[in-house]
Amino acid sequence: MFGLGPFETVAIALVVVLLFGTRKLPELGSGLGKAISNFRKGYQDGMAIDVTPSDDRNAASASDAGSASDAGSAGPSETKKR
């Protein structure tokens, strides 16, 4: 799977058992399983969101952009006096 042989797998399992103990391993496994399940559920919910733009939003954006550029070009009509 990840290029790990049987010796490496046993060594990793031994280190995990030494670090967390046999009593914590079921809790860690349960927590990891719940985290993966929640991640998958959130991923599927995120994929179901419709992100296609609607025509109303595009029209509003274009009119806002046009009015902003018009307002900037008006400028003051005062002349300098010497």
Tab-separated table of C-alpha atoms in Angstrom:
chain	number	residue	atom	x	y	z
A	1	MET	CA	0.000	0.000	0.000
A	2	PHE	CA	2.557	2.610	1.108
A	3	GLY	CA	5.615	0.505	0.414
A	4	LEU	CA	5.746	-0.707	4.024
A	5	GLY	CA	6.885	-4.233	4.634
A	6	PRO	CA	5.703	-6.489	7.444
A	7	PHE	CA	8.610	-5.486	9.703
A	8	GLU	CA	7.856	-1.771	9.364
A	9	THR	CA	4.151	-2.347	10.020
A	10	VAL	CA	4.868	-4.333	13.199
A	11	ALA	CA	7.366	-1.695	14.356
A	12	ILE	CA	4.816	1.109	13.864
A	13	ALA	CA	2.123	-0.880	15.690
A	14	LEU	CA	4.516	-1.551	18.578
A	15	VAL	CA	5.395	2.138	18.887
A	16	VAL	CA	1.703	3.100	18.886
A	17	VAL	CA	0.937	0.553	21.621
A	18	LEU	CA	3.873	1.783	23.696
A	19	LEU	CA	2.865	5.426	23.322
A	20	PHE	CA	-0.859	5.150	23.984
A	21	GLY	CA	-1.266	1.888	25.862
A	22	THR	CA	-3.832	-0.814	25.254
A	23	ARG	CA	-6.647	1.036	27.030
A	24	LYS	CA	-6.470	4.137	24.834
A	25	LEU	CA	-6.304	2.310	21.482
A	26	PRO	CA	-10.066	1.589	21.207
A	27	GLU	CA	-10.831	5.239	21.996
A	28	LEU	CA	-8.331	6.415	19.396
A	29	GLY	CA	-9.744	4.048	16.781
A	30	SER	CA	-13.294	5.150	17.509
A	31	GLY	CA	-12.344	8.822	17.355
A	32	LEU	CA	-10.467	8.329	14.099
A	33	GLY	CA	-13.414	6.474	12.569
A	34	LYS	CA	-15.838	9.229	13.577
A	35	ALA	CA	-13.505	11.895	12.194
A	36	ILE	CA	-13.230	10.120	8.847
A	37	SER	CA	-17.005	9.631	8.733
A	38	ASN	CA	-17.651	13.319	9.468
A	39	PHE	CA	-15.092	14.355	6.858
A	40	ARG	CA	-16.746	12.213	4.192
A	41	LYS	CA	-20.194	13.505	5.138
A	42	GLY	CA	-19.008	17.119	4.991
A	43	TYR	CA	-17.288	16.508	1.684
A	44	GLN	CA	-20.448	15.033	0.175
A	45	ASP	CA	-22.536	17.938	1.529
A	46	GLY	CA	-20.071	20.417	0.042
A	47	MET	CA	-20.231	18.726	-3.344
A	48	ALA	CA	-24.037	19.072	-3.357
A	49	ILE	CA	-23.933	22.898	-3.193
A	50	ASP	CA	-24.920	24.577	-6.451
A	51	VAL	CA	-22.248	27.127	-7.353
A	52	THR	CA	-23.465	28.082	-10.814
A	53	PRO	CA	-23.944	31.851	-11.138
A	54	SER	CA	-27.432	33.145	-11.774
A	55	ASP	CA	-28.336	35.826	-14.328
A	56	ASP	CA	-29.612	38.210	-11.631
A	57	ARG	CA	-26.256	38.327	-9.875
A	58	ASN	CA	-24.367	38.898	-13.124
A	59	ALA	CA	-26.665	41.779	-14.124
A	60	ALA	CA	-26.325	43.428	-10.708
A	61	SER	CA	-22.536	43.134	-10.832
A	62	ALA	CA	-22.361	44.734	-14.265
A	63	SER	CA	-24.578	47.670	-13.283
A	64	ASP	CA	-22.570	48.267	-10.087
A	65	ALA	CA	-19.316	48.293	-12.025
A	66	GLY	CA	-20.702	50.737	-14.598
A	67	SER	CA	-22.008	53.203	-12.013
A	68	ALA	CA	-18.713	53.166	-10.108
A	69	SER	CA	-16.712	54.040	-13.210
A	70	ASP	CA	-19.166	56.809	-14.156
A	71	ALA	CA	-18.951	58.406	-10.713
A	72	GLY	CA	-15.165	58.496	-10.823
A	73	SER	CA	-15.049	60.284	-14.179
A	74	ALA	CA	-17.395	63.111	-13.159
A	75	GLY	CA	-14.859	64.942	-10.992
A	76	PRO	CA	-15.137	68.537	-9.764
A	77	SER	CA	-15.950	71.254	-12.272
A	78	GLU	CA	-14.142	74.037	-10.478
A	79	THR	CA	-11.539	76.112	-12.286
A	80	LYS	CA	-8.404	77.438	-10.662
A	81	LYS	CA	-8.217	81.177	-10.097
A	82	ARG	CA	-4.932	82.998	-9.879
